[in-house]
C-alpha cells in the first residue's frame, strides 16, 4: 500500500525507471491537490511487520495508517501554520535486522521527525535503539514495558528519546491470578515460556511471572523453556502432570500453543485452566485451536467494550471496531485500539510541539504528553519507568460467539475495577 | 639470421590496471565519506560493504575450496556477540573490540572444521548448518548475554555521530581490503594455484602434491574470521543483536544468492552480486515476500542456464578481468 508506482499494467523501460524513482522515495501517495501548497512537510516513519510471523500486528497498523492518512490529508495546523504530513510506512518482514536497517534508513535518508515502530518486541527494540543513537523521538506499544526497558539496558539509565505505553508483567500477573482465583483449583500452576525475547522476560526469576505467581499464593512449576516452533512438549507436559498442575499459564505463539494443546490431549493431561498471553490475542489464533480453543483465557488490553473514545475522531471503541469489521470483513483484534492510540499520541505531540520539524522539540512535546486516548489516559512520568506509561488490562475468556466463531468476554477486572465491569463469569475448560 | 626469443610472464591486463585504479579511488572515496556524503549514504555503504565481505568469504569457501557452507551465520553471530560483550560488559572501546571479537569466529572455526572435515559435499553443508543452529541454541541459553532477549550496544551513544562515521568508514575500508584484497592476494600467491587446481578437481590436485586438507582448513578459518569481521561491523551499526537475528540462516541464503547470481569462483562475481542484491533490496524490498520469490527464481534461472552468473555473461562479451589471477606467457621475437 505504500506504493503507487505505476498506473499501467505493463512496464516499459521509461515507466520502470520512473517507478524506481517512486519506490526509492516510497511514501503513501497523496493526491497532490489535497496537500496544502508550499507548506512544510512533517515526515513520520512507521516500521511495521506487515509480512511474516508478526503480520497479524501489521494488519491493523496498515489499516489504521491509511485511515489516519485520510484524516490528515489536508495537513495539520501547528502554532497557526499548516504542515503536510507524510507517512513513510515500511515493512520489516517480522525481522529485527531488517527493522534496524529500515530505521537507520528512515532516520538518515528520509530524515523523519518522529518514529513509530508499530508492534512487538522484535520490531520495537531494534528501531528504538536506532532512535536513541541518532536522537529521534520514538513512541511504541504492544509489548510489556519490561520487554522494552530491560533487554535494552534501561533499568539504570532512562532513555532520552524513546517512549512506550503498555501494561507490564506485574499487571498481566494481576489479571492472570485474578482469573485463576475466580475458579476452583488446587492452586498449582505450570509455566510455559518460549526461548526468545518475550519468553525470557516473562519467565525471568526476578521480575517475571514465576516469582509473582508464588507471591500471589499459587505454587509455580517452571520446567525448561521450549524452543519456538518445537514439536515436542513432553518434557513440559510430564512436569505438569507429575506436579498435578491444574492451571497452565505463560506466553506462547499460536503454532506452539496448538502443538502443546494437541499433545496435552494425547497424553491425557487436562488442566482446568489454560491462560496464555500472545497466542490467544487474535481470533485466528483461537480458531486454529478448533473446539479445544473454547474457554481458553488470555489478557485483554482493548475490546470494543472499552469506555474510552478517540481524541482524533471522537469514535468510541465500538465504532472503531465496527468500522474495521465493515472495511475488512474480519473480526476486530486487540492491536486495533493501540494502533489508533499511537496515532492519537503522535498527532497530539506534533500539535503541541514548538517546532514539529525539529526532533528535539517533538521529543519534549512527546515527553509532556497528557492525553485521553482510545486505550486510556497517556502521560509519562508517573509510571514505573520514566519512559513508560501503563495502560489498563483485564482478563478475558474466549467463548462461542454470535457473529464470529469465538467472542472474547472480559471475566476479570481486578486491576482496573473503575474502568469497566466484567461481561461474564470465568468457566473451566471442557476437555470432553 | 638468428631470432632471439624473449619471454616474460604477464599478469596485469589493461582492464585490471583500470580496475585497480578505480578500486583505490573507491577506497579513498569510502574513507572520505564523512566529509562528502550524507549519514544515510554512509549507512548504506556500511551495509553494502558487509554484504560484499560476507559473500566474498562464501565465494572463497564454495568457489575455490569446494566447501559449501550454509552455516556462515554462526561466525557472524559469535563475532557480533563477542563485540557486544566486550564493549558493553567489559567497557572495551567498541572500535577496538571489533578486532578483538575476531578471536571468537577463529576459535569456533577450528573445532567446527575438525569435526566436519570428513564430510563431503551436501553432508558438509548440512553439518555447518547444524553447527550454526547449535551455536544459536547455546547462545539463547546463556543468561550472561541476556539469553533469548538479546543485547543492546548502548555505549555507542558516547561518541558523536561524526566520530562514529569516521570510525565506521575506516573499518569498512579495512573490511574490504581484508576480504577482497586478501582473497586476491591469496589467489595470486602460490596457494592460489593450488586453490584453483582444487576448485577444478581436488583429487587431481592432491595427486599433484597439493595438501588439500591443510589448505581447506586454512581457508575455512580465514573465511570464518572475514565473515566474523563483517558481522561485528554490521551489528555495531545495528546496535542490537538477538540469537534469532545474529544466527539467522537468512545470512547463508543471502551469501548464496549473491555469489550464484554474481558468478561463483570469481572475485568480481561476488562484488557484482552484492551490488545487485543490495540495490534490488533497496528498490524492491517494499514488496515483501513477492520480492523474495523473484530473487529465488532469479537464482534458479541463473543456476540452470548461466552457471557463471552475471560475471560469466560479461566474460563472454570479452575477457576483461578486474582481478586477473591467470599468468600469461608472452613470447616476443626480436630480430
XYZ file of C-alpha atoms in Angstrom:
767
model
C 0.000 0.000 0.000
C 2.992 2.267 0.237
C 3.445 2.282 -3.447
C 1.516 3.691 -6.273
C 4.280 3.238 -8.729
C 2.688 2.867 -11.975
C -0.888 3.030 -13.095
C -0.209 0.978 -16.235
C -0.340 -2.761 -16.150
C 2.677 -3.365 -18.324
C 6.109 -1.961 -17.686
C 8.043 -0.248 -20.379
C 11.546 0.932 -19.697
C 10.657 4.539 -19.054
C 7.861 3.866 -16.670
C 10.013 1.279 -14.913
C 12.702 3.898 -14.353
C 10.088 6.349 -13.184
C 8.743 3.622 -10.968
C 12.148 3.049 -9.440
C 12.339 6.716 -8.572
C 8.972 6.470 -6.904
C 9.965 3.423 -4.912
C 13.139 4.912 -3.533
C 11.071 7.751 -2.218
C 8.282 5.353 -1.333
C 5.645 7.186 0.581
C 1.972 6.870 0.853
C 0.901 8.701 -2.215
C -1.423 11.546 -1.560
C -3.448 13.305 -4.188
C -1.397 16.401 -4.771
C -4.372 18.705 -4.831
C -5.187 17.721 -1.294
C -1.872 18.953 0.002
C -1.512 22.487 1.172
C 0.624 24.161 -1.465
C 4.021 25.349 -0.359
C 3.533 24.150 3.193
C 6.309 22.372 5.048
C 6.092 18.616 5.382
C 6.436 16.638 8.588
C 7.765 13.157 7.905
C 6.784 10.294 10.167
C 8.424 6.897 9.865
C 6.353 3.787 10.561
C 8.016 0.381 10.757
C 5.548 -2.447 10.927
C 5.714 -6.226 10.494
C 3.345 -6.329 7.537
C 4.540 -9.745 6.411
C 5.987 -12.714 8.287
C 5.000 -14.290 11.612
C 4.018 -10.964 13.204
C 1.829 -9.902 10.304
C -1.336 -10.043 12.418
C 0.017 -6.997 14.239
C 0.996 -5.328 10.986
C -2.519 -5.789 9.600
C -4.018 -3.239 11.975
C -1.064 -0.852 11.533
C -1.552 -0.742 7.800
C -5.305 -0.225 8.126
C -5.025 2.451 10.788
C -2.259 4.286 8.954
C -4.408 4.564 5.847
C -7.314 5.858 7.954
C -5.031 8.447 9.525
C -3.769 9.461 6.086
C -7.330 10.309 5.075
C -7.729 12.264 8.282
C -4.629 14.409 7.796
C -4.838 14.671 4.001
C -5.189 18.427 4.305
C -2.287 18.682 6.729
C -2.417 19.721 10.361
C -2.204 23.083 11.967
C 0.577 23.742 14.472
C 1.057 27.182 16.038
C -1.113 28.730 13.346
C 0.890 27.241 10.492
C -0.288 24.389 8.254
C 2.023 21.441 7.751
C 1.661 18.491 5.410
C 2.046 15.063 6.918
C 3.979 12.423 5.056
C 3.826 8.917 6.462
C 6.583 6.548 5.392
C 5.307 3.068 6.072
C 7.886 0.293 5.816
C 7.562 -3.462 6.098
C 10.085 -5.009 8.497
C 9.075 -8.539 7.435
C 8.986 -9.513 11.142
C 12.801 -9.460 11.085
C 14.761 -7.484 13.720
C 17.774 -6.997 11.400
C 15.517 -5.512 8.786
C 13.791 -3.281 11.350
C 17.161 -1.805 12.355
C 18.186 -1.280 8.723
C 14.885 0.400 7.888
C 15.044 2.588 10.990
C 18.539 3.782 10.100
C 17.388 4.456 6.577
C 14.294 6.418 7.636
C 16.275 8.457 10.159
C 19.278 9.264 7.993
C 17.976 9.274 4.433
C 14.374 10.333 4.866
C 15.046 12.457 7.946
C 11.827 11.654 9.728
C 10.766 13.919 12.580
C 9.127 11.137 14.567
C 9.354 7.358 14.547
C 6.615 4.827 15.175
C 7.799 1.245 15.426
C 4.466 -0.498 15.340
C 4.078 -3.714 17.242
C 6.002 -6.402 19.037
C 9.384 -6.542 20.747
C 11.266 -7.762 17.675
C 10.361 -4.572 15.814
C 10.150 -2.085 18.704
C 13.538 -2.667 20.271
C 15.848 -2.527 17.228
C 14.008 0.563 15.992
C 14.076 2.254 19.382
C 17.816 1.565 19.719
C 18.482 3.321 16.412
C 16.289 6.245 17.501
C 18.158 6.514 20.783
C 21.528 6.668 18.986
C 20.513 9.204 16.350
C 18.250 11.268 18.581
C 14.812 10.728 17.069
C 11.653 10.737 19.189
C 10.048 7.334 19.102
C 6.753 6.079 20.521
C 5.910 2.416 20.639
C 3.482 -0.018 22.202
C 2.241 -3.601 22.033
C 4.924 -5.168 24.211
C 5.087 -5.272 28.039
C 7.138 -2.353 29.290
C 9.743 -4.679 30.823
C 10.456 -6.113 27.368
C 11.011 -2.561 26.142
C 13.186 -1.426 29.069
C 15.159 -4.411 30.398
C 16.766 -6.013 27.306
C 17.800 -2.535 26.145
C 19.635 -1.836 29.393
C 17.242 0.893 30.501
C 16.808 -0.244 34.096
C 19.557 2.051 35.493
C 19.637 4.872 32.945
C 16.389 6.096 31.419
C 16.180 6.629 27.673
C 16.389 10.103 26.181
C 14.346 9.660 23.043
C 12.195 6.559 23.207
C 8.824 6.254 24.920
C 6.434 3.382 25.322
C 2.916 2.817 26.611
C 1.507 -0.561 27.518
C 0.943 -2.673 30.614
C 3.636 -4.584 32.463
C 4.211 -8.113 33.634
C 3.014 -7.217 37.134
C -0.328 -6.256 35.584
C -0.707 -9.340 33.456
C 0.073 -11.353 36.541
C -2.657 -9.492 38.403
C -5.206 -10.374 35.758
C -3.955 -13.951 35.440
C -4.163 -14.595 39.189
C -7.434 -12.674 39.309
C -8.899 -15.100 36.795
C -7.371 -18.137 38.476
C -8.755 -17.137 41.852
C -12.255 -16.887 40.440
C -12.255 -20.610 39.678
C -11.801 -23.580 41.984
C -8.391 -25.276 41.509
C -5.591 -26.795 43.607
C -3.509 -23.628 43.078
C -0.696 -25.373 41.198
C 0.462 -23.530 38.105
C 2.550 -24.984 35.268
C 4.540 -22.344 33.414
C 5.083 -22.303 29.674
C 7.715 -19.976 28.195
C 9.467 -19.937 24.810
C 13.194 -19.300 24.457
C 13.060 -15.860 22.891
C 12.993 -12.225 23.966
C 9.405 -12.471 25.207
C 9.822 -15.795 26.972
C 12.995 -14.666 28.743
C 11.279 -11.546 30.029
C 8.090 -13.299 31.108
C 9.901 -16.247 32.637
C 12.521 -14.191 34.465
C 13.004 -15.474 38.006
C 13.480 -11.943 39.404
C 10.870 -9.770 37.744
C 8.895 -12.258 35.645
C 5.799 -14.325 36.135
C 7.063 -17.240 38.320
C 8.075 -15.263 41.465
C 4.943 -13.134 41.244
C 2.700 -16.166 40.887
C 4.230 -17.629 44.045
C 3.724 -14.365 45.875
C 0.049 -14.431 44.964
C -0.305 -17.717 46.839
C -0.016 -20.162 43.975
C 2.564 -22.886 43.550
C 4.572 -22.338 40.359
C 6.364 -25.033 38.386
C 8.590 -23.769 35.590
C 10.172 -26.554 33.511
C 12.847 -25.593 30.967
C 11.759 -23.138 28.311
C 10.734 -24.558 24.964
C 12.332 -23.729 21.635
C 9.837 -21.780 19.469
C 8.173 -23.986 16.843
C 9.211 -27.169 18.600
C 7.114 -30.260 18.020
C 7.751 -31.888 21.375
C 6.304 -30.649 24.641
C 6.582 -33.936 26.521
C 9.158 -32.554 28.993
C 6.823 -29.722 29.969
C 3.709 -31.887 29.997
C 5.302 -34.566 32.171
C 6.421 -31.942 34.724
C 2.908 -30.524 34.781
C 1.401 -33.973 35.171
C 3.816 -35.010 37.916
C 3.039 -31.910 39.930
C -0.658 -32.132 39.206
C -0.873 -28.599 37.801
C -4.498 -27.680 37.216
C -3.529 -24.349 35.709
C -1.228 -23.655 32.759
C -0.017 -20.106 32.340
C 2.649 -18.302 30.342
C 3.264 -16.954 26.892
C 3.281 -18.841 23.599
C 2.595 -18.192 19.944
C -0.280 -19.750 18.066
C 1.575 -22.626 16.404
C 3.260 -23.639 19.668
C 0.056 -23.491 21.689
C -1.717 -25.602 19.116
C 1.034 -28.252 19.337
C 1.033 -28.069 23.134
C -2.718 -28.473 23.482
C -2.846 -31.334 20.988
C -0.108 -33.154 22.906
C -1.837 -32.489 26.246
C -4.910 -34.167 24.900
C -2.880 -37.095 23.523
C -1.104 -37.553 26.849
C -4.290 -37.267 28.879
C -3.276 -34.114 30.624
C -6.354 -31.984 31.143
C -5.742 -28.779 33.111
C -8.801 -26.831 34.203
C -7.425 -23.519 33.045
C -5.109 -22.519 30.198
C -4.222 -18.848 30.283
C -1.511 -17.711 27.900
C -0.502 -14.370 26.508
C 0.206 -13.641 22.835
C -1.222 -16.796 21.211
C -4.783 -16.041 22.221
C -4.725 -12.374 21.240
C -6.150 -12.932 17.807
C -9.376 -14.645 16.788
C -7.432 -16.552 14.141
C -5.276 -17.990 16.930
C -8.238 -19.305 18.855
C -9.892 -20.583 15.684
C -6.738 -22.573 14.908
C -7.322 -24.486 18.152
C -10.692 -25.701 16.916
C -13.093 -26.862 19.616
C -10.220 -27.059 22.106
C -9.958 -23.297 21.970
C -13.220 -22.650 23.701
C -12.883 -21.226 27.238
C -9.175 -20.561 26.945
C -8.225 -17.344 28.618
C -5.846 -14.511 27.943
C -5.045 -10.953 28.838
C -7.255 -8.285 27.285
C -5.963 -4.791 26.671
C -8.530 -3.472 24.284
C -12.012 -4.551 23.289
C -14.950 -2.734 21.742
C -16.310 -2.637 25.306
C -13.651 -0.125 26.383
C -15.350 3.036 27.614
C -12.844 5.455 26.030
C -13.221 7.417 22.809
C -10.724 8.597 20.223
C -9.315 12.086 20.718
C -8.890 12.366 16.948
C -12.248 11.334 15.566
C -14.457 11.085 18.629
C -15.319 7.495 17.688
C -15.956 5.117 20.552
C -14.124 1.803 20.785
C -17.218 0.058 19.462
C -17.374 2.360 16.440
C -13.688 1.803 15.634
C -14.196 -1.968 15.810
C -17.353 -1.792 13.681
C -15.568 0.292 11.047
C -12.772 -2.300 10.898
C -15.197 -5.199 10.578
C -17.095 -3.419 7.841
C -13.978 -2.364 5.888
C -12.049 -5.608 6.134
C -14.733 -8.223 6.708
C -12.700 -9.604 9.599
C -13.278 -9.755 13.330
C -11.747 -6.919 15.383
C -8.370 -7.572 17.045
C -6.817 -6.052 20.147
C -3.915 -4.182 18.472
C -6.515 -2.156 16.547
C -7.133 0.055 19.578
C -3.430 0.568 20.185
C -2.664 1.253 16.532
C -5.205 4.061 16.747
C -3.973 5.312 20.123
C -0.379 5.541 18.865
C -1.536 7.926 16.155
C -3.530 9.915 18.705
C -0.324 10.419 20.684
C 1.729 11.259 17.601
C -0.643 13.855 16.195
C -1.196 15.331 19.649
C 2.582 15.565 20.110
C 3.019 17.359 16.805
C 0.210 19.795 17.577
C 1.840 20.736 20.887
C 5.381 20.823 19.525
C 7.094 24.220 19.387
C 8.556 23.197 16.012
C 7.126 19.976 14.529
C 10.055 19.681 12.120
C 12.555 19.626 14.969
C 13.258 16.279 16.604
C 14.163 17.753 19.974
C 11.032 19.891 20.144
C 8.958 16.839 19.222
C 10.679 14.795 21.899
C 9.919 17.428 24.533
C 6.297 17.516 23.417
C 6.115 13.721 23.434
C 7.523 13.533 26.953
C 4.937 16.082 28.104
C 2.018 14.098 26.634
C -1.142 14.101 28.709
C -3.918 12.720 26.576
C -7.036 10.591 26.950
C -6.852 8.040 24.167
C -8.846 5.074 22.966
C -6.860 2.787 25.289
C -6.840 5.048 28.343
C -5.045 8.146 29.606
C -1.414 8.506 28.438
C 1.163 10.559 30.318
C 4.782 9.842 31.076
C 6.495 10.348 34.406
C 4.099 8.657 36.842
C 4.783 5.182 35.527
C 7.192 2.518 36.764
C 9.932 3.919 34.495
C 10.386 7.499 33.213
C 9.867 6.420 29.599
C 6.852 4.251 30.237
C 3.140 4.827 30.734
C 0.914 1.989 31.878
C -2.474 1.310 30.316
C -5.386 -0.798 31.596
C -5.526 -4.560 31.262
C -8.202 -7.133 32.012
C -8.663 -10.878 31.952
C -10.708 -12.378 29.152
C -12.070 -15.749 28.104
C -12.961 -16.937 24.602
C -16.459 -18.335 24.343
C -18.630 -19.432 21.479
C -19.562 -16.329 19.532
C -22.611 -14.959 17.834
C -21.380 -13.081 14.763
C -17.931 -14.724 14.708
C -16.876 -18.272 15.754
C -15.483 -17.048 19.077
C -16.089 -13.959 21.191
C -13.736 -12.555 23.804
C -15.572 -11.876 27.087
C -13.998 -9.924 29.920
C -14.089 -12.070 33.063
C -11.740 -10.204 35.390
C -11.362 -6.512 36.181
C -9.458 -6.779 39.461
C -6.747 -4.280 38.438
C -8.948 -1.572 36.949
C -12.357 -2.065 38.577
C -13.405 1.521 37.802
C -12.949 1.247 34.061
C -15.433 -1.442 33.165
C -17.492 -4.330 34.541
C -16.836 -7.985 33.600
C -19.073 -9.402 30.854
C -19.218 -12.895 32.270
C -18.037 -15.375 34.899
C -14.930 -17.488 34.207
C -15.615 -21.171 33.378
C -13.244 -24.185 33.497
C -12.038 -25.870 30.277
C -14.109 -28.651 28.855
C -11.840 -31.447 27.553
C -14.546 -33.926 26.635
C 69.549 -14.533 -39.176
C 69.115 -15.535 -35.640
C 65.884 -14.922 -33.776
C 66.207 -14.077 -30.127
C 63.211 -15.287 -28.184
C 62.419 -13.149 -25.215
C 59.874 -14.487 -22.773
C 58.036 -12.838 -19.916
C 55.039 -13.584 -17.738
C 52.217 -11.049 -17.947
C 49.860 -10.856 -15.011
C 48.254 -7.435 -15.211
C 45.974 -6.528 -18.080
C 44.674 -3.159 -19.192
C 41.328 -3.929 -17.609
C 42.980 -4.907 -14.332
C 45.003 -1.705 -14.234
C 41.816 0.305 -14.740
C 40.015 -1.788 -12.120
C 42.855 -1.386 -9.644
C 42.892 2.396 -10.094
C 39.127 2.531 -9.694
C 39.387 0.288 -6.647
C 41.825 2.675 -4.985
C 39.580 5.621 -5.883
C 36.590 3.828 -4.358
C 38.508 3.041 -1.166
C 39.681 6.636 -0.801
C 36.176 7.879 -1.522
C 34.824 5.455 1.068
C 37.188 6.675 3.765
C 36.414 10.282 2.871
C 32.642 9.692 3.032
C 32.040 11.538 6.319
C 33.211 14.704 4.575
C 31.195 14.448 1.392
C 28.289 12.036 1.812
C 25.136 12.147 3.901
C 24.818 9.990 7.000
C 22.234 7.912 5.200
C 24.630 7.138 2.364
C 27.311 6.150 4.862
C 24.909 3.741 6.451
C 24.131 2.196 3.106
C 27.841 1.925 2.393
C 28.394 0.085 5.681
C 25.679 -2.437 4.893
C 26.897 -2.884 1.316
C 30.482 -3.464 2.485
C 29.276 -6.106 4.945
C 27.305 -7.883 2.211
C 30.290 -7.823 -0.148
C 32.593 -9.194 2.544
C 30.247 -11.985 3.631
C 29.650 -13.009 0.020
C 33.333 -12.834 -0.842
C 34.176 -15.136 2.034
C 31.478 -17.578 0.987
C 32.814 -17.430 -2.562
C 36.276 -18.288 -1.312
C 34.862 -21.280 0.536
C 32.464 -22.602 -2.058
C 34.038 -21.302 -5.229
C 37.631 -22.255 -4.538
C 37.964 -24.575 -1.571
C 34.903 -26.582 -2.567
C 33.440 -26.187 0.917
C 29.767 -25.349 0.523
C 28.741 -23.937 3.878
C 25.247 -22.902 4.851
C 26.324 -22.096 8.399
C 28.390 -18.928 7.976
C 25.859 -17.139 10.189
C 27.493 -18.912 13.128
C 30.573 -16.740 12.665
C 28.551 -13.584 12.080
C 26.663 -14.206 15.306
C 29.583 -15.136 17.560
C 31.647 -12.170 16.389
C 28.678 -9.866 16.923
C 28.053 -11.262 20.390
C 31.733 -11.089 21.316
C 31.751 -7.421 20.290
C 28.690 -6.669 22.407
C 30.111 -8.491 25.422
C 33.498 -6.770 25.181
C 32.071 -3.307 24.567
C 29.019 -3.446 26.791
C 30.065 -5.713 29.671
C 33.833 -5.095 29.781
C 33.843 -1.476 28.646
C 36.358 -2.056 25.846
C 36.346 0.693 23.212
C 33.903 -0.759 20.645
C 36.140 0.099 17.698
C 38.981 -1.851 19.279
C 36.593 -4.579 20.332
C 35.679 -5.189 16.670
C 39.137 -6.614 16.112
C 39.322 -8.449 19.426
C 35.988 -10.066 18.651
C 37.585 -11.868 15.700
C 39.015 -14.326 18.206
C 35.547 -15.832 18.613
C 34.963 -16.937 14.990
C 38.549 -18.196 14.743
C 38.172 -20.239 17.906
C 34.827 -21.591 16.731
C 36.058 -22.394 13.217
C 38.866 -24.728 14.320
C 36.787 -27.396 16.093
C 33.983 -26.939 13.546
C 36.303 -27.823 10.695
C 37.938 -30.686 12.540
C 34.505 -32.063 13.252
C 33.176 -31.686 9.726
C 36.266 -32.246 7.594
C 35.430 -35.841 6.763
C 32.010 -34.894 5.455
C 31.687 -34.352 1.765
C 29.580 -32.011 -0.367
C 25.978 -31.785 0.829
C 26.838 -33.566 4.096
C 29.357 -30.868 4.881
C 26.770 -28.177 4.068
C 24.234 -29.697 6.414
C 26.910 -30.144 9.060
C 27.716 -26.429 9.012
C 24.044 -25.620 9.324
C 23.767 -27.907 12.330
C 26.743 -26.178 13.947
C 25.189 -22.764 13.353
C 21.870 -23.886 14.860
C 23.672 -25.427 17.828
C 25.523 -22.180 18.475
C 22.263 -20.262 18.207
C 20.562 -22.556 20.697
C 23.541 -22.377 23.049
C 23.560 -18.580 22.867
C 19.864 -18.384 23.610
C 20.518 -20.351 26.798
C 23.353 -18.211 28.173
C 21.984 -15.741 30.695
C 25.214 -13.745 30.635
C 24.327 -12.481 27.155
C 20.655 -11.983 28.087
C 19.769 -15.368 26.564
C 16.961 -15.112 24.018
C 16.306 -11.443 24.779
C 19.472 -10.201 23.093
C 21.732 -7.264 23.828
C 21.825 -3.569 23.027
C 25.014 -1.622 22.382
C 24.240 1.484 24.417
C 27.894 2.561 24.686
C 27.786 3.877 21.115
C 25.927 6.990 22.271
C 29.092 8.261 23.974
C 30.633 9.064 20.587
C 29.454 11.892 18.383
C 27.869 10.975 15.092
C 30.902 12.269 13.192
C 33.318 10.194 15.262
C 31.231 7.098 14.705
C 31.027 7.674 10.973
C 34.771 8.203 10.595
C 35.457 5.018 12.554
C 32.868 3.080 10.563
C 34.212 4.027 7.130
C 37.751 3.145 8.223
C 36.510 -0.203 9.497
C 34.675 -0.773 6.216
C 37.794 0.032 4.212
C 39.753 -2.437 6.340
C 36.987 -4.984 5.820
C 37.092 -4.630 2.036
C 40.877 -4.692 1.961
C 40.969 -7.793 4.126
C 38.276 -9.723 2.267
C 38.650 -8.681 -1.388
C 42.324 -7.742 -1.158
C 43.073 -10.797 0.926
C 41.289 -13.130 -1.492
C 43.069 -11.570 -4.438
C 46.446 -11.815 -2.752
C 45.768 -15.429 -1.821
C 44.695 -16.380 -5.326
C 47.752 -14.777 -6.901
C 50.089 -16.479 -4.480
C 51.499 -19.989 -4.695
C 48.464 -21.200 -2.727
C 46.234 -19.626 -5.323
C 47.489 -22.059 -7.923
C 46.767 -24.887 -5.545
C 43.324 -23.471 -4.823
C 42.474 -23.152 -8.493
C 43.618 -26.720 -9.011
C 41.451 -27.783 -6.071
C 38.461 -25.901 -7.437
C 38.741 -27.812 -10.693
C 39.394 -31.235 -9.193
C 40.506 -31.860 -5.600
C 41.652 -35.424 -6.216
C 43.812 -34.433 -9.173
C 45.183 -31.524 -7.152
C 46.121 -33.857 -4.305
C 47.883 -36.157 -6.745
C 49.984 -33.207 -7.857
C 51.208 -32.616 -4.338
C 48.655 -30.084 -3.090
C 47.926 -30.585 0.583
C 44.176 -30.306 0.104
C 43.249 -30.927 3.736
C 45.528 -28.285 5.191
C 44.615 -25.716 2.576
C 40.904 -26.271 3.169
C 41.425 -25.875 6.905
C 43.260 -22.572 6.443
C 40.596 -21.278 4.036
C 37.785 -22.299 6.383
C 39.332 -20.440 9.325
C 40.221 -17.414 7.213
C 36.695 -17.239 5.800
C 35.266 -17.535 9.315
C 37.372 -14.607 10.509
C 36.490 -12.498 7.461
C 32.792 -13.263 7.888
C 33.093 -12.510 11.598
C 34.635 -9.107 10.905
C 31.706 -8.252 8.640
C 29.272 -9.482 11.303
C 30.893 -7.429 14.061
C 30.784 -4.267 11.943
C 27.196 -4.936 10.853
C 25.913 -5.395 14.394
C 27.891 -2.420 15.637
C 25.855 -0.371 13.175
C 22.593 -2.142 14.020
C 23.181 -1.705 17.794
C 21.139 -4.711 18.716
C 21.731 -8.435 18.462
C 19.477 -11.345 19.372
C 20.161 -15.042 18.751
C 17.388 -15.084 16.159
C 18.888 -12.148 14.265
C 22.604 -12.890 14.618
C 22.333 -16.571 13.739
C 19.640 -16.082 11.116
C 20.006 -18.689 8.307
C 19.000 -15.846 6.018
C 22.656 -14.774 6.073
C 23.600 -18.009 4.331
C 20.810 -17.661 1.751
C 21.949 -14.114 1.086
C 25.573 -15.163 0.523
C 24.490 -17.996 -1.759
C 22.230 -15.704 -3.745
C 24.916 -13.061 -4.179
C 27.605 -15.486 -5.272
C 25.353 -17.557 -7.527
C 23.932 -14.533 -9.310
C 27.204 -12.659 -9.473
C 29.269 -15.616 -10.593
C 30.794 -18.302 -8.416
C 34.548 -18.772 -8.365
C 35.458 -15.210 -9.227
C 36.174 -12.195 -7.066
C 34.353 -9.930 -9.499
C 31.231 -12.095 -9.317
C 30.804 -11.654 -5.579
C 31.136 -7.879 -5.887
C 28.653 -7.695 -8.770
C 26.237 -9.997 -6.973
C 26.424 -7.932 -3.787
C 25.672 -4.755 -5.745
C 22.717 -6.443 -7.461
C 21.360 -7.780 -4.175
C 21.845 -4.509 -2.349
C 20.072 -2.351 -4.904
C 17.352 -4.922 -5.547
C 16.754 -4.960 -1.801
C 16.538 -1.150 -1.539
C 14.324 -0.797 -4.600
C 12.011 -3.772 -4.332
C 12.245 -4.707 -0.646
C 8.938 -2.897 -0.173
C 7.147 -5.686 -1.997
C 7.935 -8.076 0.849
C 7.534 -11.734 0.114
C 6.842 -11.299 -3.597
C 10.282 -9.811 -3.997
C 11.934 -12.726 -2.206
C 10.194 -15.131 -4.585
C 11.560 -13.185 -7.546
C 15.075 -13.343 -6.073
C 14.689 -17.101 -5.654
C 13.505 -17.548 -9.240
C 16.398 -15.436 -10.481
C 18.863 -17.684 -8.643
C 17.174 -20.725 -10.126
C 17.314 -19.411 -13.685
C 20.972 -18.494 -13.288
C 21.805 -21.869 -11.763
C 20.143 -23.640 -14.685
C 21.072 -21.527 -17.679
C 24.008 -19.282 -16.798
C 26.144 -21.042 -14.286
C 28.845 -18.439 -14.471
C 26.422 -15.798 -13.239
C 26.450 -12.198 -14.342
C 30.232 -12.123 -14.399
C 30.271 -15.224 -16.578
C 27.958 -13.492 -19.067
C 30.166 -10.414 -19.037
C 33.192 -12.581 -19.692
C 31.531 -13.877 -22.842
C 31.468 -10.339 -24.210
C 35.201 -10.079 -23.840
C 37.930 -11.155 -21.487
C 38.422 -8.131 -19.275
C 39.195 -9.399 -15.775
C 39.280 -6.856 -12.937
C 41.280 -9.146 -10.721
C 43.284 -11.393 -13.051
C 44.732 -14.433 -11.351
C 45.984 -16.048 -14.534
C 49.551 -15.925 -15.732
C 50.119 -15.395 -19.412
C 53.362 -16.277 -21.124
C 54.303 -13.703 -23.695
C 56.931 -14.622 -26.247
C 58.417 -11.704 -28.101
C 60.521 -12.275 -31.115
C 63.263 -9.819 -31.803
C 65.399 -9.647 -34.801
